[in-house]
Amino acid sequence: VRGAVTLAGVMTLPFALDSGAPFPARDLAVSLAAMVIVFSLLLASVALPPLMRGLHFAPNSRTEREASLAQDAMLRAALDSVAASARRRGAESPESAALYLEVAENLSGALRRQSGEAADVAETERLGRQIAIERELRLEAIAASREAVFHLARTHRISDSLAREQGRLLDLHEAHLR
């Protein structure tokens, strides 16, 4: 698309004059137009990326404030809903009340982390360590599961194709964690 107007304009030059003689330097004009187009494409490809890296756009503070307001409102609504639901369901099922509160607390923490809400440094470090420990334990559980599946296949209690299928599923879980 770039240079189409330039090339279209130069191509409107007639091939011949009214007298039948060839139009003077038509081929030169077409060649020059094509070279200008190619040169401008190459120059833009080389020069624009470094120029754009140094270009900084002024942030739209109103849009950022509105986005921040929306994110805060969504987070507060989600946290309030989780807490209210946990209390309500805990009251409906007293034997599971402690479990509902624990799950609600974990979910609230996950929602806060997901939204990027800043917690204190100690809590952030503790949560990071907790996530790392959970990942390690999950990887060890996957390794143990894989060994159990292959043991069943070696002792001919399950088919090799089923063992391979289960192994692939475990590989996917492991890849997701890594």
mmCIF file with all atom_site columns, C-alpha atoms in Angstrom:
data_model
loop_
_atom_site.group_PDB
_atom_site.id
_atom_site.type_symbol
_atom_site.label_atom_id
_atom_site.label_alt_id
_atom_site.label_comp_id
_atom_site.label_asym_id
_atom_site.label_entity_id
_atom_site.label_seq_id
_atom_site.pdbx_PDB_ins_code
_atom_site.Cartn_x
_atom_site.Cartn_y
_atom_site.Cartn_z
_atom_site.occupancy
_atom_site.B_iso_or_equiv
_atom_site.pdbx_formal_charge
_atom_site.auth_seq_id
_atom_site.auth_comp_id
_atom_site.auth_asym_id
_atom_site.auth_atom_id
_atom_site.pdbx_PDB_model_num
ATOM 1   C CA . VAL A 1 1   ? 0.000   0.000   0.000   1.00 0.00 ? 1   VAL A CA 1
ATOM 2   C CA . ARG A 1 2   ? 2.890   2.294   0.793   1.00 0.00 ? 2   ARG A CA 1
ATOM 3   C CA . GLY A 1 3   ? 3.883   4.220   -2.321  1.00 0.00 ? 3   GLY A CA 1
ATOM 4   C CA . ALA A 1 4   ? 0.789   3.220   -4.262  1.00 0.00 ? 4   ALA A CA 1
ATOM 5   C CA . VAL A 1 5   ? -0.196  6.840   -4.895  1.00 0.00 ? 5   VAL A CA 1
ATOM 6   C CA . THR A 1 6   ? 3.330   7.730   -6.011  1.00 0.00 ? 6   THR A CA 1
ATOM 7   C CA . LEU A 1 7   ? 3.503   4.799   -8.387  1.00 0.00 ? 7   LEU A CA 1
ATOM 8   C CA . ALA A 1 8   ? -0.037  5.402   -9.657  1.00 0.00 ? 8   ALA A CA 1
ATOM 9   C CA . GLY A 1 9   ? 0.813   9.040   -10.325 1.00 0.00 ? 9   GLY A CA 1
ATOM 10  C CA . VAL A 1 10  ? 3.971   8.259   -12.275 1.00 0.00 ? 10  VAL A CA 1
ATOM 11  C CA . MET A 1 11  ? 2.219   5.504   -14.218 1.00 0.00 ? 11  MET A CA 1
ATOM 12  C CA . THR A 1 12  ? -0.243  8.076   -15.576 1.00 0.00 ? 12  THR A CA 1
ATOM 13  C CA . LEU A 1 13  ? 2.540   9.482   -17.720 1.00 0.00 ? 13  LEU A CA 1
ATOM 14  C CA . PRO A 1 14  ? 1.730   8.545   -21.325 1.00 0.00 ? 14  PRO A CA 1
ATOM 15  C CA . PHE A 1 15  ? 3.869   6.084   -23.255 1.00 0.00 ? 15  PHE A CA 1
ATOM 16  C CA . ALA A 1 16  ? 4.038   8.358   -26.267 1.00 0.00 ? 16  ALA A CA 1
ATOM 17  C CA . LEU A 1 17  ? 3.521   11.980  -27.179 1.00 0.00 ? 17  LEU A CA 1
ATOM 18  C CA . ASP A 1 18  ? 0.811   13.117  -29.618 1.00 0.00 ? 18  ASP A CA 1
ATOM 19  C CA . SER A 1 19  ? 3.399   12.995  -32.372 1.00 0.00 ? 19  SER A CA 1
ATOM 20  C CA . GLY A 1 20  ? 3.981   9.279   -31.710 1.00 0.00 ? 20  GLY A CA 1
ATOM 21  C CA . ALA A 1 21  ? 7.449   9.767   -30.248 1.00 0.00 ? 21  ALA A CA 1
ATOM 22  C CA . PRO A 1 22  ? 8.139   8.018   -26.921 1.00 0.00 ? 22  PRO A CA 1
ATOM 23  C CA . PHE A 1 23  ? 7.533   10.137  -23.831 1.00 0.00 ? 23  PHE A CA 1
ATOM 24  C CA . PRO A 1 24  ? 10.919  11.488  -22.766 1.00 0.00 ? 24  PRO A CA 1
ATOM 25  C CA . ALA A 1 25  ? 12.377  9.853   -19.635 1.00 0.00 ? 25  ALA A CA 1
ATOM 26  C CA . ARG A 1 26  ? 9.170   7.980   -18.675 1.00 0.00 ? 26  ARG A CA 1
ATOM 27  C CA . ASP A 1 27  ? 11.195  4.888   -17.762 1.00 0.00 ? 27  ASP A CA 1
ATOM 28  C CA . LEU A 1 28  ? 13.500  7.039   -15.638 1.00 0.00 ? 28  LEU A CA 1
ATOM 29  C CA . ALA A 1 29  ? 10.510  8.575   -13.791 1.00 0.00 ? 29  ALA A CA 1
ATOM 30  C CA . VAL A 1 30  ? 9.005   5.132   -13.075 1.00 0.00 ? 30  VAL A CA 1
ATOM 31  C CA . SER A 1 31  ? 12.391  3.799   -11.902 1.00 0.00 ? 31  SER A CA 1
ATOM 32  C CA . LEU A 1 32  ? 12.990  6.814   -9.654  1.00 0.00 ? 32  LEU A CA 1
ATOM 33  C CA . ALA A 1 33  ? 9.519   6.489   -8.110  1.00 0.00 ? 33  ALA A CA 1
ATOM 34  C CA . ALA A 1 34  ? 10.093  2.784   -7.421  1.00 0.00 ? 34  ALA A CA 1
ATOM 35  C CA . MET A 1 35  ? 13.509  3.512   -5.878  1.00 0.00 ? 35  MET A CA 1
ATOM 36  C CA . VAL A 1 36  ? 12.049  6.240   -3.651  1.00 0.00 ? 36  VAL A CA 1
ATOM 37  C CA . ILE A 1 37  ? 9.355   3.827   -2.460  1.00 0.00 ? 37  ILE A CA 1
ATOM 38  C CA . VAL A 1 38  ? 11.847  1.037   -1.714  1.00 0.00 ? 38  VAL A CA 1
ATOM 39  C CA . PHE A 1 39  ? 14.270  3.456   -0.029  1.00 0.00 ? 39  PHE A CA 1
ATOM 40  C CA . SER A 1 40  ? 11.524  4.918   2.175   1.00 0.00 ? 40  SER A CA 1
ATOM 41  C CA . LEU A 1 41  ? 10.399  1.416   3.193   1.00 0.00 ? 41  LEU A CA 1
ATOM 42  C CA . LEU A 1 42  ? 13.939  0.394   4.102   1.00 0.00 ? 42  LEU A CA 1
ATOM 43  C CA . LEU A 1 43  ? 14.597  3.641   5.938   1.00 0.00 ? 43  LEU A CA 1
ATOM 44  C CA . ALA A 1 44  ? 11.359  3.313   7.908   1.00 0.00 ? 44  ALA A CA 1
ATOM 45  C CA . SER A 1 45  ? 12.159  -0.300  8.806   1.00 0.00 ? 45  SER A CA 1
ATOM 46  C CA . VAL A 1 46  ? 15.590  0.645   10.106  1.00 0.00 ? 46  VAL A CA 1
ATOM 47  C CA . ALA A 1 47  ? 15.002  4.073   11.643  1.00 0.00 ? 47  ALA A CA 1
ATOM 48  C CA . LEU A 1 48  ? 11.534  3.869   13.192  1.00 0.00 ? 48  LEU A CA 1
ATOM 49  C CA . PRO A 1 49  ? 12.133  1.196   15.863  1.00 0.00 ? 49  PRO A CA 1
ATOM 50  C CA . PRO A 1 50  ? 14.946  3.132   17.604  1.00 0.00 ? 50  PRO A CA 1
ATOM 51  C CA . LEU A 1 51  ? 12.981  6.365   17.305  1.00 0.00 ? 51  LEU A CA 1
ATOM 52  C CA . MET A 1 52  ? 9.863   4.781   18.788  1.00 0.00 ? 52  MET A CA 1
ATOM 53  C CA . ARG A 1 53  ? 11.826  3.353   21.723  1.00 0.00 ? 53  ARG A CA 1
ATOM 54  C CA . GLY A 1 54  ? 12.798  6.839   22.807  1.00 0.00 ? 54  GLY A CA 1
ATOM 55  C CA . LEU A 1 55  ? 9.286   8.219   22.340  1.00 0.00 ? 55  LEU A CA 1
ATOM 56  C CA . HIS A 1 56  ? 7.228   8.495   25.510  1.00 0.00 ? 56  HIS A CA 1
ATOM 57  C CA . PHE A 1 57  ? 3.545   9.309   25.460  1.00 0.00 ? 57  PHE A CA 1
ATOM 58  C CA . ALA A 1 58  ? 2.044   11.317  28.269  1.00 0.00 ? 58  ALA A CA 1
ATOM 59  C CA . PRO A 1 59  ? -0.215  9.070   30.316  1.00 0.00 ? 59  PRO A CA 1
ATOM 60  C CA . ASN A 1 60  ? -3.888  9.784   30.281  1.00 0.00 ? 60  ASN A CA 1
ATOM 61  C CA . SER A 1 61  ? -4.335  10.390  33.982  1.00 0.00 ? 61  SER A CA 1
ATOM 62  C CA . ARG A 1 62  ? -8.132  10.427  33.806  1.00 0.00 ? 62  ARG A CA 1
ATOM 63  C CA . THR A 1 63  ? -8.239  7.040   32.109  1.00 0.00 ? 63  THR A CA 1
ATOM 64  C CA . GLU A 1 64  ? -5.731  5.636   34.589  1.00 0.00 ? 64  GLU A CA 1
ATOM 65  C CA . ARG A 1 65  ? -7.742  6.979   37.533  1.00 0.00 ? 65  ARG A CA 1
ATOM 66  C CA . GLU A 1 66  ? -10.924 5.452   36.134  1.00 0.00 ? 66  GLU A CA 1
ATOM 67  C CA . ALA A 1 67  ? -9.209  2.107   35.528  1.00 0.00 ? 67  ALA A CA 1
ATOM 68  C CA . SER A 1 68  ? -7.801  2.162   39.053  1.00 0.00 ? 68  SER A CA 1
ATOM 69  C CA . LEU A 1 69  ? -11.229 3.027   40.453  1.00 0.00 ? 69  LEU A CA 1
ATOM 70  C CA . ALA A 1 70  ? -12.814 0.169   38.501  1.00 0.00 ? 70  ALA A CA 1
ATOM 71  C CA . GLN A 1 71  ? -10.164 -2.321  39.636  1.00 0.00 ? 71  GLN A CA 1
ATOM 72  C CA . ASP A 1 72  ? -10.517 -1.229  43.265  1.00 0.00 ? 72  ASP A CA 1
ATOM 73  C CA . ALA A 1 73  ? -14.309 -1.503  43.083  1.00 0.00 ? 73  ALA A CA 1
ATOM 74  C CA . MET A 1 74  ? -14.121 -4.953  41.489  1.00 0.00 ? 74  MET A CA 1
ATOM 75  C CA . LEU A 1 75  ? -11.633 -6.173  44.098  1.00 0.00 ? 75  LEU A CA 1
ATOM 76  C CA . ARG A 1 76  ? -13.696 -4.826  47.007  1.00 0.00 ? 76  ARG A CA 1
ATOM 77  C CA . ALA A 1 77  ? -16.888 -6.370  45.586  1.00 0.00 ? 77  ALA A CA 1
ATOM 78  C CA . ALA A 1 78  ? -15.175 -9.730  45.089  1.00 0.00 ? 78  ALA A CA 1
ATOM 79  C CA . LEU A 1 79  ? -13.642 -9.704  48.585  1.00 0.00 ? 79  LEU A CA 1
ATOM 80  C CA . ASP A 1 80  ? -16.949 -8.700  50.195  1.00 0.00 ? 80  ASP A CA 1
ATOM 81  C CA . SER A 1 81  ? -18.787 -11.400 48.246  1.00 0.00 ? 81  SER A CA 1
ATOM 82  C CA . VAL A 1 82  ? -16.290 -14.096 49.234  1.00 0.00 ? 82  VAL A CA 1
ATOM 83  C CA . ALA A 1 83  ? -16.452 -13.106 52.911  1.00 0.00 ? 83  ALA A CA 1
ATOM 84  C CA . ALA A 1 84  ? -20.257 -12.889 52.942  1.00 0.00 ? 84  ALA A CA 1
ATOM 85  C CA . SER A 1 85  ? -20.660 -16.199 51.107  1.00 0.00 ? 85  SER A CA 1
ATOM 86  C CA . ALA A 1 86  ? -18.239 -17.938 53.468  1.00 0.00 ? 86  ALA A CA 1
ATOM 87  C CA . ARG A 1 87  ? -20.089 -16.603 56.527  1.00 0.00 ? 87  ARG A CA 1
ATOM 88  C CA . ARG A 1 88  ? -23.498 -17.524 55.081  1.00 0.00 ? 88  ARG A CA 1
ATOM 89  C CA . ARG A 1 89  ? -22.481 -21.018 54.011  1.00 0.00 ? 89  ARG A CA 1
ATOM 90  C CA . GLY A 1 90  ? -20.603 -21.528 57.280  1.00 0.00 ? 90  GLY A CA 1
ATOM 91  C CA . ALA A 1 91  ? -23.772 -20.647 59.190  1.00 0.00 ? 91  ALA A CA 1
ATOM 92  C CA . GLU A 1 92  ? -25.771 -23.073 57.027  1.00 0.00 ? 92  GLU A CA 1
ATOM 93  C CA . SER A 1 93  ? -23.236 -25.840 57.629  1.00 0.00 ? 93  SER A CA 1
ATOM 94  C CA . PRO A 1 94  ? -21.653 -25.344 61.083  1.00 0.00 ? 94  PRO A CA 1
ATOM 95  C CA . GLU A 1 95  ? -19.471 -28.457 60.758  1.00 0.00 ? 95  GLU A CA 1
ATOM 96  C CA . SER A 1 96  ? -17.776 -26.869 57.704  1.00 0.00 ? 96  SER A CA 1
ATOM 97  C CA . ALA A 1 97  ? -17.684 -23.271 58.981  1.00 0.00 ? 97  ALA A CA 1
ATOM 98  C CA . ALA A 1 98  ? -13.955 -23.300 59.743  1.00 0.00 ? 98  ALA A CA 1
ATOM 99  C CA . LEU A 1 99  ? -13.210 -24.779 56.327  1.00 0.00 ? 99  LEU A CA 1
ATOM 100 C CA . TYR A 1 100 ? -15.302 -22.098 54.585  1.00 0.00 ? 100 TYR A CA 1
ATOM 101 C CA . LEU A 1 101 ? -13.452 -19.365 56.463  1.00 0.00 ? 101 LEU A CA 1
ATOM 102 C CA . GLU A 1 102 ? -10.055 -20.871 55.617  1.00 0.00 ? 102 GLU A CA 1
ATOM 103 C CA . VAL A 1 103 ? -10.927 -21.208 51.928  1.00 0.00 ? 103 VAL A CA 1
ATOM 104 C CA . ALA A 1 104 ? -12.318 -17.670 51.887  1.00 0.00 ? 104 ALA A CA 1
ATOM 105 C CA . GLU A 1 105 ? -9.104  -16.359 53.436  1.00 0.00 ? 105 GLU A CA 1
ATOM 106 C CA . ASN A 1 106 ? -6.985  -18.197 50.849  1.00 0.00 ? 106 ASN A CA 1
ATOM 107 C CA . LEU A 1 107 ? -9.180  -16.981 47.998  1.00 0.00 ? 107 LEU A CA 1
ATOM 108 C CA . SER A 1 108 ? -9.082  -13.411 49.293  1.00 0.00 ? 108 SER A CA 1
ATOM 109 C CA . GLY A 1 109 ? -5.293  -13.541 49.374  1.00 0.00 ? 109 GLY A CA 1
ATOM 110 C CA . ALA A 1 110 ? -5.197  -14.925 45.846  1.00 0.00 ? 110 ALA A CA 1
ATOM 111 C CA . LEU A 1 111 ? -7.552  -12.180 44.630  1.00 0.00 ? 111 LEU A CA 1
ATOM 112 C CA . ARG A 1 112 ? -5.389  -9.516  46.256  1.00 0.00 ? 112 ARG A CA 1
ATOM 113 C CA . ARG A 1 113 ? -2.225  -10.937 44.675  1.00 0.00 ? 113 ARG A CA 1
ATOM 114 C CA . GLN A 1 114 ? -3.926  -11.238 41.298  1.00 0.00 ? 114 GLN A CA 1
ATOM 115 C CA . SER A 1 115 ? -5.088  -7.631  41.410  1.00 0.00 ? 115 SER A CA 1
ATOM 116 C CA . GLY A 1 116 ? -1.614  -6.459  42.385  1.00 0.00 ? 116 GLY A CA 1
ATOM 117 C CA . GLU A 1 117 ? -2.755  -4.999  45.678  1.00 0.00 ? 117 GLU A CA 1
ATOM 118 C CA . ALA A 1 118 ? 0.350   -4.269  47.660  1.00 0.00 ? 118 ALA A CA 1
ATOM 119 C CA . ALA A 1 119 ? 0.749   -6.192  50.862  1.00 0.00 ? 119 ALA A CA 1
ATOM 120 C CA . ASP A 1 120 ? 3.479   -5.631  53.404  1.00 0.00 ? 120 ASP A CA 1
ATOM 121 C CA . VAL A 1 121 ? 6.908   -6.973  52.509  1.00 0.00 ? 121 VAL A CA 1
ATOM 122 C CA . ALA A 1 122 ? 6.872   -9.769  55.076  1.00 0.00 ? 122 ALA A CA 1
ATOM 123 C CA . GLU A 1 123 ? 3.518   -11.064 53.849  1.00 0.00 ? 123 GLU A CA 1
ATOM 124 C CA . THR A 1 124 ? 4.652   -10.894 50.230  1.00 0.00 ? 124 THR A CA 1
ATOM 125 C CA . GLU A 1 125 ? 7.810   -12.858 51.047  1.00 0.00 ? 125 GLU A CA 1
ATOM 126 C CA . ARG A 1 126 ? 5.836   -15.407 53.061  1.00 0.00 ? 126 ARG A CA 1
ATOM 127 C CA . LEU A 1 127 ? 3.330   -15.873 50.235  1.00 0.00 ? 127 LEU A CA 1
ATOM 128 C CA . GLY A 1 128 ? 6.148   -16.213 47.709  1.00 0.00 ? 128 GLY A CA 1
ATOM 129 C CA . ARG A 1 129 ? 7.800   -18.870 49.847  1.00 0.00 ? 129 ARG A CA 1
ATOM 130 C CA . GLN A 1 130 ? 4.455   -20.602 50.350  1.00 0.00 ? 130 GLN A CA 1
ATOM 131 C CA . ILE A 1 131 ? 3.905   -20.736 46.572  1.00 0.00 ? 131 ILE A CA 1
ATOM 132 C CA . ALA A 1 132 ? 7.427   -22.103 46.036  1.00 0.00 ? 132 ALA A CA 1
ATOM 133 C CA . ILE A 1 133 ? 6.899   -24.811 48.667  1.00 0.00 ? 133 ILE A CA 1
ATOM 134 C CA . GLU A 1 134 ? 3.548   -25.776 47.162  1.00 0.00 ? 134 GLU A CA 1
ATOM 135 C CA . ARG A 1 135 ? 5.187   -26.015 43.724  1.00 0.00 ? 135 ARG A CA 1
ATOM 136 C CA . GLU A 1 136 ? 7.960   -28.257 45.101  1.00 0.00 ? 136 GLU A CA 1
ATOM 137 C CA . LEU A 1 137 ? 5.436   -30.531 46.796  1.00 0.00 ? 137 LEU A CA 1
ATOM 138 C CA . ARG A 1 138 ? 3.296   -30.746 43.663  1.00 0.00 ? 138 ARG A CA 1
ATOM 139 C CA . LEU A 1 139 ? 6.345   -31.661 41.556  1.00 0.00 ? 139 LEU A CA 1
ATOM 140 C CA . GLU A 1 140 ? 7.280   -34.392 44.039  1.00 0.00 ? 140 GLU A CA 1
ATOM 141 C CA . ALA A 1 141 ? 3.692   -35.674 43.986  1.00 0.00 ? 141 ALA A CA 1
ATOM 142 C CA . ILE A 1 142 ? 3.768   -35.788 40.176  1.00 0.00 ? 142 ILE A CA 1
ATOM 143 C CA . ALA A 1 143 ? 7.054   -37.723 40.239  1.00 0.00 ? 143 ALA A CA 1
ATOM 144 C CA . ALA A 1 144 ? 5.564   -40.223 42.704  1.00 0.00 ? 144 ALA A CA 1
ATOM 145 C CA . SER A 1 145 ? 2.408   -40.550 40.592  1.00 0.00 ? 145 SER A CA 1
ATOM 146 C CA . ARG A 1 146 ? 4.489   -41.172 37.474  1.00 0.00 ? 146 ARG A CA 1
ATOM 147 C CA . GLU A 1 147 ? 6.495   -43.862 39.259  1.00 0.00 ? 147 GLU A CA 1
ATOM 148 C CA . ALA A 1 148 ? 3.273   -45.528 40.460  1.00 0.00 ? 148 ALA A CA 1
ATOM 149 C CA . VAL A 1 149 ? 1.801   -45.571 36.941  1.00 0.00 ? 149 VAL A CA 1
ATOM 150 C CA . PHE A 1 150 ? 4.974   -47.020 35.434  1.00 0.00 ? 150 PHE A CA 1
ATOM 151 C CA . HIS A 1 151 ? 5.161   -49.623 38.222  1.00 0.00 ? 151 HIS A CA 1
ATOM 152 C CA . LEU A 1 152 ? 1.611   -50.714 37.358  1.00 0.00 ? 152 LEU A CA 1
ATOM 153 C CA . ALA A 1 153 ? 2.615   -50.970 33.688  1.00 0.00 ? 153 ALA A CA 1
ATOM 154 C CA . ARG A 1 154 ? 5.808   -52.940 34.480  1.00 0.00 ? 154 ARG A CA 1
ATOM 155 C CA . THR A 1 155 ? 3.811   -55.415 36.572  1.00 0.00 ? 155 THR A CA 1
ATOM 156 C CA . HIS A 1 156 ? 1.227   -55.680 33.749  1.00 0.00 ? 156 HIS A CA 1
ATOM 157 C CA . ARG A 1 157 ? -1.641  -54.429 35.892  1.00 0.00 ? 157 ARG A CA 1
ATOM 158 C CA . ILE A 1 158 ? -2.404  -51.675 33.336  1.00 0.00 ? 158 ILE A CA 1
ATOM 159 C CA . SER A 1 159 ? -1.686  -51.491 29.611  1.00 0.00 ? 159 SER A CA 1
ATOM 160 C CA . ASP A 1 160 ? 1.340   -49.696 28.215  1.00 0.00 ? 160 ASP A CA 1
ATOM 161 C CA . SER A 1 161 ? -0.881  -47.349 26.210  1.00 0.00 ? 161 SER A CA 1
ATOM 162 C CA . LEU A 1 162 ? -2.755  -46.298 29.350  1.00 0.00 ? 162 LEU A CA 1
ATOM 163 C CA . ALA A 1 163 ? 0.555   -45.785 31.167  1.00 0.00 ? 163 ALA A CA 1
ATOM 164 C CA . ARG A 1 164 ? 1.827   -43.598 28.316  1.00 0.00 ? 164 ARG A CA 1
ATOM 165 C CA . GLU A 1 165 ? -1.421  -41.599 28.307  1.00 0.00 ? 165 GLU A CA 1
ATOM 166 C CA . GLN A 1 166 ? -1.237  -41.027 32.059  1.00 0.00 ? 166 GLN A CA 1
ATOM 167 C CA . GLY A 1 167 ? 2.460   -40.182 31.730  1.00 0.00 ? 167 GLY A CA 1
ATOM 168 C CA . ARG A 1 168 ? 1.630   -37.523 29.134  1.00 0.00 ? 168 ARG A CA 1
ATOM 169 C CA . LEU A 1 169 ? -0.979  -36.006 31.441  1.00 0.00 ? 169 LEU A CA 1
ATOM 170 C CA . LEU A 1 170 ? 1.541   -35.912 34.266  1.00 0.00 ? 170 LEU A CA 1
ATOM 171 C CA . ASP A 1 171 ? 4.089   -34.347 31.892  1.00 0.00 ? 171 ASP A CA 1
ATOM 172 C CA . LEU A 1 172 ? 1.586   -31.590 31.087  1.00 0.00 ? 172 LEU A CA 1
ATOM 173 C CA . HIS A 1 173 ? 0.959   -30.905 34.768  1.00 0.00 ? 173 HIS A CA 1
ATOM 174 C CA . GLU A 1 174 ? 4.696   -30.837 35.416  1.00 0.00 ? 174 GLU A CA 1
ATOM 175 C CA . ALA A 1 175 ? 5.358   -28.495 32.487  1.00 0.00 ? 175 ALA A CA 1
ATOM 176 C CA . HIS A 1 176 ? 2.633   -26.176 33.755  1.00 0.00 ? 176 HIS A CA 1
ATOM 177 C CA . LEU A 1 177 ? 4.302   -25.999 37.162  1.00 0.00 ? 177 LEU A CA 1
ATOM 178 C CA . ARG A 1 178 ? 7.785   -25.426 35.812  1.00 0.00 ? 178 ARG A CA 1
#
